[in-house]
Amino acid sequence: MEEIRLYRYQEEVVRPALEGKNIIIWLPTGGGKTRAAVYVTKRHLETKPGAKVAVLVNKVHLVDQHYTKEFSPFLGRDYRVVSISGDSSQKDFFGSVVQDNDVVICTAQILENAMENKEEGKHVKLTDFTLLIFDECHHTHKESVYNKIMGHYVERRLARDRDLPQVLGLTASPGTGGAKTLEKAKEHVLQICANLDASAITSSREHAEELRQKVPRPRKEYDIVEQRVEDPFGDHLKWMMKRIHAFMDMEDNCKPFGTQEYEAEVVLLEKRGVMETNRLLAQCALHLRKYNDALLVNDTVRMVDALRLLDNFYSNHRESRTGLDGTDVFLFGLFEENKTELKTLAAMSRYENPKLAKLESTLLKQFGTQGMSRGILFCKTRVSTHYLYDWVLASRVLQKAGVKAAILTGAGNQANHMTQNDQKRTIQRFREGVLNLLVSTSVAEEGLDIPECNLVVRYGLLTNEIAMQQASGRARAENSVYSVVALKDGREQRREKTNEYLEELTRQAVSEVQRMAPRDFQLKIRELQRDALVTRRLAELRLQDRRRRYPSASVTLSCRTCNIAVACGSDIQVIENTHYKVQSSNCVQLTKTFEDWTPGRKISCADCGKEWGMEMIYKNVTLPNLAIKSFALATPDSREPVKKWKDVQFAIEEFDYSEYCLKKFPDLL
């Protein structure tokens, strides 16, 4: 087993944790926060009777990474170390796994589920652990799963419960929480400390120079692009959008087409159509949003990609629809009438997106001159990753330079999501050098441990200072480059400059907190904790009141597209506080498989083809699992769409597996 050796700056930041204090360690990406946490864990296990440690992460791929690269190599010989994520069968016996092991590495959601679950063998308590480690602990705020766990902790702390585990938070940047002033940024940092019950936030001051030498920052470059001189393809899309506005008898004096502001407007327009049972309005808004998506793709990748997005949208909707009304005839007809013209314009290379030429040049500067280059190309959406990946494959010069790319996106059970195993395989192939370019969403910003990476490119992104710092920290190799490809004086360039100011503001805010007198710090922390507790309890009361507002039998779920009634609220049941099931027979075959829940078939509206959800196989029985965003809820007072099940205004029964089986299969007993 390897011996743990820390640099002097790491020894400095862990010192209070070795004394048993709750602290937050603030070190830059690549500064060895995880190694420091392993050292604290080892000392804790050696000195604390009955010690048991939970290492909590917020992304699935970090479970395996922390286990294989850090905790198991250094602790696995002397202690029982286990990793559990969503695709692990051990999560179903989490309570037993905790009892049988010394160190448990898991996603925070698994721990939170186990705290809520009262079944024997599954339930765990905070006091089952003596040390909790929160990776990327700046996420401990608002309604995050980290904060839900720590909410229970803080409540018991305020009740003077002393039988609580030690807490260790790790972060490369607590951020400013959206604050633009030092006082507000300081308040945000203090709130993170309060949420984690931290007595201090530690960073290296005595050995700062050693830290700078060990963790050099990449060279930052702004690869700026001039605006397109002409964009006939985009202009034609905007002309088609004006036709839809005219069909709705609505002026198009709204936000500019092809912007996030316009997207927000049409989202509200679709919601209004659903609330007013105005199908023309709702459907036109949905199609306008897709055209807006196409304009955003046209601004990010190729014209053919924007056309492909629209073509896929209309093809999928045409296949799923069993009936058309006048609105559909107009919208589908408009696209078909203009498809040939759009295809012709998309083939005109002289009007192609100039950002792609700059991106190609940026990649070639590294891959064309350094044989062992490895890079990450960050973009905004899963759809963008697929289009950029296709562009990389189609680029002869990039292929000649030896670029071997793959897509890395978040795990999930929707189209364009990766399974957890797909993520692991892709990351492993990248580490081994089989791949040398990841085209990634934000999933790779935090925690991905690839020291050899020498190029990070942010492309078409509007994110905060934390994401900027996390992304730049992926480039750790010698002479590495952090590139921002953006339009001249565009929003991405302006946002990146703002993030640089906010990065400095974060540093100042942390320094202010560190300089506070211990008594003043503790008084402020307790004040913030009491305020948060009151706020949380009020929110729980509001949730209870909302759930009691209407009898479940008085609420109707209707298809969001065609308005057909689907079920009553009393027909809905919830499984493990996550999956919502209802009896349904409107299904078509689903072929894709996922990690956590084995699916059956896609559940769709028999009248219009709108996808409502999917069947899941739970404990060997097939149950329809609905997505609330596919429906409109009609109450005695109003009709409106709802984004999340937690926002519905009626009580939902817990699913009783035994009762269901006895009703479904009466001959079982």
PDB file of N, CA and C in Angstrom, residues 282-344:
ATOM      1  N   ALA A 282     -50.142  27.447 -28.028  1.00  0.00           N
ATOM      2  CA  ALA A 282     -49.171  26.547 -27.395  1.00  0.00           C
ATOM      3  C   ALA A 282     -48.287  25.857 -28.428  1.00  0.00           C
ATOM      4  N   GLN A 283     -48.901  25.361 -29.512  1.00  0.00           N
ATOM      5  CA  GLN A 283     -48.118  24.635 -30.510  1.00  0.00           C
ATOM      6  C   GLN A 283     -47.195  25.557 -31.300  1.00  0.00           C
ATOM      7  N   CYS A 284     -47.689  26.741 -31.654  1.00  0.00           N
ATOM      8  CA  CYS A 284     -46.823  27.690 -32.358  1.00  0.00           C
ATOM      9  C   CYS A 284     -45.622  28.069 -31.494  1.00  0.00           C
ATOM     10  N   ALA A 285     -45.859  28.234 -30.193  1.00  0.00           N
ATOM     11  CA  ALA A 285     -44.764  28.575 -29.283  1.00  0.00           C
ATOM     12  C   ALA A 285     -43.730  27.451 -29.234  1.00  0.00           C
ATOM     13  N   LEU A 286     -44.190  26.203 -29.201  1.00  0.00           N
ATOM     14  CA  LEU A 286     -43.262  25.073 -29.185  1.00  0.00           C
ATOM     15  C   LEU A 286     -42.394  25.052 -30.447  1.00  0.00           C
ATOM     16  N   HIS A 287     -43.020  25.306 -31.593  1.00  0.00           N
ATOM     17  CA  HIS A 287     -42.274  25.284 -32.852  1.00  0.00           C
ATOM     18  C   HIS A 287     -41.336  26.486 -32.945  1.00  0.00           C
ATOM     19  N   LEU A 288     -41.781  27.642 -32.457  1.00  0.00           N
ATOM     20  CA  LEU A 288     -40.904  28.813 -32.443  1.00  0.00           C
ATOM     21  C   LEU A 288     -39.672  28.566 -31.575  1.00  0.00           C
ATOM     22  N   ARG A 289     -39.865  27.859 -30.459  1.00  0.00           N
ATOM     23  CA  ARG A 289     -38.715  27.549 -29.605  1.00  0.00           C
ATOM     24  C   ARG A 289     -37.724  26.658 -30.347  1.00  0.00           C
ATOM     25  N   LYS A 290     -38.247  25.715 -31.130  1.00  0.00           N
ATOM     26  CA  LYS A 290     -37.338  24.837 -31.874  1.00  0.00           C
ATOM     27  C   LYS A 290     -36.590  25.626 -32.959  1.00  0.00           C
ATOM     28  N   TYR A 291     -37.270  26.569 -33.611  1.00  0.00           N
ATOM     29  CA  TYR A 291     -36.569  27.428 -34.577  1.00  0.00           C
ATOM     30  C   TYR A 291     -35.504  28.266 -33.870  1.00  0.00           C
ATOM     31  N   ASN A 292     -35.826  28.746 -32.675  1.00  0.00           N
ATOM     32  CA  ASN A 292     -34.844  29.515 -31.910  1.00  0.00           C
ATOM     33  C   ASN A 292     -33.638  28.636 -31.551  1.00  0.00           C
ATOM     34  N   ASP A 293     -33.910  27.375 -31.178  1.00  0.00           N
ATOM     35  CA  ASP A 293     -32.816  26.425 -30.924  1.00  0.00           C
ATOM     36  C   ASP A 293     -31.933  26.269 -32.168  1.00  0.00           C
ATOM     37  N   ALA A 294     -32.586  26.203 -33.339  1.00  0.00           N
ATOM     38  CA  ALA A 294     -31.837  26.052 -34.585  1.00  0.00           C
ATOM     39  C   ALA A 294     -30.955  27.272 -34.845  1.00  0.00           C
ATOM     40  N   LEU A 295     -31.457  28.468 -34.539  1.00  0.00           N
ATOM     41  CA  LEU A 295     -30.643  29.670 -34.696  1.00  0.00           C
ATOM     42  C   LEU A 295     -29.441  29.642 -33.750  1.00  0.00           C
ATOM     43  N   LEU A 296     -29.641  29.156 -32.525  1.00  0.00           N
ATOM     44  CA  LEU A 296     -28.539  29.047 -31.573  1.00  0.00           C
ATOM     45  C   LEU A 296     -27.507  28.028 -32.054  1.00  0.00           C
ATOM     46  N   VAL A 297     -27.972  26.926 -32.625  1.00  0.00           N
ATOM     47  CA  VAL A 297     -27.050  25.930 -33.190  1.00  0.00           C
ATOM     48  C   VAL A 297     -26.299  26.533 -34.377  1.00  0.00           C
ATOM     49  N   ASN A 298     -27.006  27.274 -35.221  1.00  0.00           N
ATOM     50  CA  ASN A 298     -26.377  27.938 -36.370  1.00  0.00           C
ATOM     51  C   ASN A 298     -25.291  28.913 -35.922  1.00  0.00           C
ATOM     52  N   ASP A 299     -25.486  29.509 -34.759  1.00  0.00           N
ATOM     53  CA  ASP A 299     -24.498  30.445 -34.219  1.00  0.00           C
ATOM     54  C   ASP A 299     -23.326  29.716 -33.563  1.00  0.00           C
ATOM     55  N   THR A 300     -23.514  28.426 -33.242  1.00  0.00           N
ATOM     56  CA  THR A 300     -22.488  27.672 -32.517  1.00  0.00           C
ATOM     57  C   THR A 300     -21.733  26.704 -33.418  1.00  0.00           C
ATOM     58  N   VAL A 301     -22.475  25.954 -34.222  1.00  0.00           N
ATOM     59  CA  VAL A 301     -21.827  24.964 -35.085  1.00  0.00           C
ATOM     60  C   VAL A 301     -22.185  25.235 -36.550  1.00  0.00           C
ATOM     61  N   ARG A 302     -22.547  24.204 -37.294  1.00  0.00           N
ATOM     62  CA  ARG A 302     -22.728  24.381 -38.736  1.00  0.00           C
ATOM     63  C   ARG A 302     -24.198  24.615 -39.099  1.00  0.00           C
ATOM     64  N   MET A 303     -24.413  25.168 -40.280  1.00  0.00           N
ATOM     65  CA  MET A 303     -25.779  25.351 -40.784  1.00  0.00           C
ATOM     66  C   MET A 303     -26.469  24.000 -40.958  1.00  0.00           C
ATOM     67  N   VAL A 304     -25.739  22.994 -41.433  1.00  0.00           N
ATOM     68  CA  VAL A 304     -26.354  21.671 -41.633  1.00  0.00           C
ATOM     69  C   VAL A 304     -26.805  21.073 -40.311  1.00  0.00           C
ATOM     70  N   ASP A 305     -26.120  21.424 -39.210  1.00  0.00           N
ATOM     71  CA  ASP A 305     -26.533  20.922 -37.897  1.00  0.00           C
ATOM     72  C   ASP A 305     -27.846  21.564 -37.471  1.00  0.00           C
ATOM     73  N   ALA A 306     -27.989  22.865 -37.741  1.00  0.00           N
ATOM     74  CA  ALA A 306     -29.244  23.544 -37.422  1.00  0.00           C
ATOM     75  C   ALA A 306     -30.395  22.957 -38.225  1.00  0.00           C
ATOM     76  N   LEU A 307     -30.137  22.685 -39.493  1.00  0.00           N
ATOM     77  CA  LEU A 307     -31.165  22.071 -40.328  1.00  0.00           C
ATOM     78  C   LEU A 307     -31.490  20.668 -39.847  1.00  0.00           C
ATOM     79  N   ARG A 308     -30.470  19.921 -39.456  1.00  0.00           N
ATOM     80  CA  ARG A 308     -30.700  18.559 -38.954  1.00  0.00           C
ATOM     81  C   ARG A 308     -31.560  18.578 -37.704  1.00  0.00           C
ATOM     82  N   LEU A 309     -31.329  19.569 -36.809  1.00  0.00           N
ATOM     83  CA  LEU A 309     -32.133  19.676 -35.595  1.00  0.00           C
ATOM     84  C   LEU A 309     -33.603  19.856 -35.943  1.00  0.00           C
ATOM     85  N   LEU A 310     -33.902  20.759 -36.881  1.00  0.00           N
ATOM     86  CA  LEU A 310     -35.293  20.983 -37.284  1.00  0.00           C
ATOM     87  C   LEU A 310     -35.865  19.761 -37.992  1.00  0.00           C
ATOM     88  N   ASP A 311     -35.075  19.157 -38.864  1.00  0.00           N
ATOM     89  CA  ASP A 311     -35.551  17.994 -39.609  1.00  0.00           C
ATOM     90  C   ASP A 311     -35.895  16.844 -38.666  1.00  0.00           C
ATOM     91  N   ASN A 312     -35.044  16.613 -37.658  1.00  0.00           N
ATOM     92  CA  ASN A 312     -35.323  15.561 -36.674  1.00  0.00           C
ATOM     93  C   ASN A 312     -36.586  15.872 -35.880  1.00  0.00           C
ATOM     94  N   PHE A 313     -36.748  17.146 -35.511  1.00  0.00           N
ATOM     95  CA  PHE A 313     -37.936  17.559 -34.750  1.00  0.00           C
ATOM     96  C   PHE A 313     -39.202  17.253 -35.536  1.00  0.00           C
ATOM     97  N   TYR A 314     -39.260  17.654 -36.798  1.00  0.00           N
ATOM     98  CA  TYR A 314     -40.471  17.444 -37.585  1.00  0.00           C
ATOM     99  C   TYR A 314     -40.663  15.981 -37.957  1.00  0.00           C
ATOM    100  N   SER A 315     -39.573  15.260 -38.197  1.00  0.00           N
ATOM    101  CA  SER A 315     -39.691  13.830 -38.495  1.00  0.00           C
ATOM    102  C   SER A 315     -40.240  13.062 -37.301  1.00  0.00           C
ATOM    103  N   ASN A 316     -39.710  13.335 -36.123  1.00  0.00           N
ATOM    104  CA  ASN A 316     -40.171  12.639 -34.920  1.00  0.00           C
ATOM    105  C   ASN A 316     -41.625  12.960 -34.617  1.00  0.00           C
ATOM    106  N   HIS A 317     -42.004  14.220 -34.771  1.00  0.00           N
ATOM    107  CA  HIS A 317     -43.377  14.603 -34.481  1.00  0.00           C
ATOM    108  C   HIS A 317     -44.345  14.047 -35.521  1.00  0.00           C
ATOM    109  N   ARG A 318     -43.885  13.973 -36.766  1.00  0.00           N
ATOM    110  CA  ARG A 318     -44.754  13.430 -37.814  1.00  0.00           C
ATOM    111  C   ARG A 318     -45.011  11.953 -37.576  1.00  0.00           C
ATOM    112  N   GLU A 319     -43.984  11.235 -37.149  1.00  0.00           N
ATOM    113  CA  GLU A 319     -44.128   9.796 -36.914  1.00  0.00           C
ATOM    114  C   GLU A 319     -45.019   9.505 -35.714  1.00  0.00           C
ATOM    115  N   SER A 320     -44.986  10.375 -34.703  1.00  0.00           N
ATOM    116  CA  SER A 320     -45.722  10.090 -33.475  1.00  0.00           C
ATOM    117  C   SER A 320     -47.162  10.584 -33.521  1.00  0.00           C
ATOM    118  N   ARG A 321     -47.492  11.453 -34.474  1.00  0.00           N
ATOM    119  CA  ARG A 321     -48.821  12.038 -34.499  1.00  0.00           C
ATOM    120  C   ARG A 321     -49.805  11.096 -35.193  1.00  0.00           C
ATOM    121  N   THR A 322     -51.016  10.986 -34.644  1.00  0.00           N
ATOM    122  CA  THR A 322     -52.073  10.194 -35.278  1.00  0.00           C
ATOM    123  C   THR A 322     -53.164  11.078 -35.854  1.00  0.00           C
ATOM    124  N   GLY A 323     -53.102  12.374 -35.581  1.00  0.00           N
ATOM    125  CA  GLY A 323     -54.102  13.301 -36.115  1.00  0.00           C
ATOM    126  C   GLY A 323     -53.520  14.687 -36.223  1.00  0.00           C
ATOM    127  N   LEU A 324     -53.965  15.479 -37.220  1.00  0.00           N
ATOM    128  CA  LEU A 324     -53.480  16.835 -37.429  1.00  0.00           C
ATOM    129  C   LEU A 324     -54.661  17.791 -37.482  1.00  0.00           C
ATOM    130  N   ASP A 325     -54.485  18.963 -36.887  1.00  0.00           N
ATOM    131  CA  ASP A 325     -55.494  20.001 -37.062  1.00  0.00           C
ATOM    132  C   ASP A 325     -54.894  21.117 -37.910  1.00  0.00           C
ATOM    133  N   GLY A 326     -55.620  22.239 -38.035  1.00  0.00           N
ATOM    134  CA  GLY A 326     -55.169  23.321 -38.900  1.00  0.00           C
ATOM    135  C   GLY A 326     -53.838  23.906 -38.489  1.00  0.00           C
ATOM    136  N   THR A 327     -53.598  23.974 -37.189  1.00  0.00           N
ATOM    137  CA  THR A 327     -52.322  24.495 -36.697  1.00  0.00           C
ATOM    138  C   THR A 327     -51.167  23.610 -37.153  1.00  0.00           C
ATOM    139  N   ASP A 328     -51.359  22.293 -36.996  1.00  0.00           N
ATOM    140  CA  ASP A 328     -50.311  21.357 -37.417  1.00  0.00           C
ATOM    141  C   ASP A 328     -50.077  21.421 -38.921  1.00  0.00           C
ATOM    142  N   VAL A 329     -51.164  21.518 -39.691  1.00  0.00           N
ATOM    143  CA  VAL A 329     -51.037  21.575 -41.150  1.00  0.00           C
ATOM    144  C   VAL A 329     -50.185  22.771 -41.558  1.00  0.00           C
ATOM    145  N   PHE A 330     -50.429  23.922 -40.919  1.00  0.00           N
ATOM    146  CA  PHE A 330     -49.642  25.114 -41.247  1.00  0.00           C
ATOM    147  C   PHE A 330     -48.183  24.946 -40.848  1.00  0.00           C
ATOM    148  N   LEU A 331     -47.922  24.512 -39.614  1.00  0.00           N
ATOM    149  CA  LEU A 331     -46.556  24.439 -39.102  1.00  0.00           C
ATOM    150  C   LEU A 331     -45.726  23.400 -39.852  1.00  0.00           C
ATOM    151  N   PHE A 332     -46.300  22.222 -40.077  1.00  0.00           N
ATOM    152  CA  PHE A 332     -45.571  21.182 -40.806  1.00  0.00           C
ATOM    153  C   PHE A 332     -45.388  21.593 -42.269  1.00  0.00           C
ATOM    154  N   GLY A 333     -46.432  22.221 -42.824  1.00  0.00           N
ATOM    155  CA  GLY A 333     -46.353  22.656 -44.216  1.00  0.00           C
ATOM    156  C   GLY A 333     -45.302  23.730 -44.420  1.00  0.00           C
ATOM    157  N   LEU A 334     -45.196  24.649 -43.459  1.00  0.00           N
ATOM    158  CA  LEU A 334     -44.206  25.719 -43.556  1.00  0.00           C
ATOM    159  C   LEU A 334     -42.795  25.152 -43.650  1.00  0.00           C
ATOM    160  N   PHE A 335     -42.515  24.156 -42.831  1.00  0.00           N
ATOM    161  CA  PHE A 335     -41.173  23.570 -42.864  1.00  0.00           C
ATOM    162  C   PHE A 335     -40.930  22.833 -44.177  1.00  0.00           C
ATOM    163  N   GLU A 336     -41.917  22.037 -44.607  1.00  0.00           N
ATOM    164  CA  GLU A 336     -41.741  21.263 -45.836  1.00  0.00           C
ATOM    165  C   GLU A 336     -41.559  22.174 -47.045  1.00  0.00           C
ATOM    166  N   GLU A 337     -42.299  23.287 -47.080  1.00  0.00           N
ATOM    167  CA  GLU A 337     -42.202  24.224 -48.201  1.00  0.00           C
ATOM    168  C   GLU A 337     -40.818  24.878 -48.285  1.00  0.00           C
ATOM    169  N   ASN A 338     -40.174  25.030 -47.133  1.00  0.00           N
ATOM    170  CA  ASN A 338     -38.909  25.761 -47.088  1.00  0.00           C
ATOM    171  C   ASN A 338     -37.689  24.859 -46.895  1.00  0.00           C
ATOM    172  N   LYS A 339     -37.920  23.574 -46.750  1.00  0.00           N
ATOM    173  CA  LYS A 339     -36.824  22.654 -46.457  1.00  0.00           C
ATOM    174  C   LYS A 339     -35.772  22.643 -47.568  1.00  0.00           C
ATOM    175  N   THR A 340     -36.216  22.653 -48.821  1.00  0.00           N
ATOM    176  CA  THR A 340     -35.269  22.621 -49.936  1.00  0.00           C
ATOM    177  C   THR A 340     -34.415  23.886 -49.966  1.00  0.00           C
ATOM    178  N   GLU A 341     -35.060  25.040 -49.727  1.00  0.00           N
ATOM    179  CA  GLU A 341     -34.312  26.295 -49.705  1.00  0.00           C
ATOM    180  C   GLU A 341     -33.289  26.303 -48.576  1.00  0.00           C
ATOM    181  N   LEU A 342     -33.692  25.818 -47.408  1.00  0.00           N
ATOM    182  CA  LEU A 342     -32.774  25.756 -46.268  1.00  0.00           C
ATOM    183  C   LEU A 342     -31.596  24.827 -46.568  1.00  0.00           C
ATOM    184  N   LYS A 343     -31.894  23.728 -47.235  1.00  0.00           N
ATOM    185  CA  LYS A 343     -30.834  22.773 -47.575  1.00  0.00           C
ATOM    186  C   LYS A 343     -29.832  23.403 -48.544  1.00  0.00           C
ATOM    187  N   THR A 344     -30.344  24.173 -49.498  1.00  0.00           N
ATOM    188  CA  THR A 344     -29.471  24.846 -50.461  1.00  0.00           C
ATOM    189  C   THR A 344     -28.573  25.861 -49.762  1.00  0.00           C
TER     190      THR A 344
END
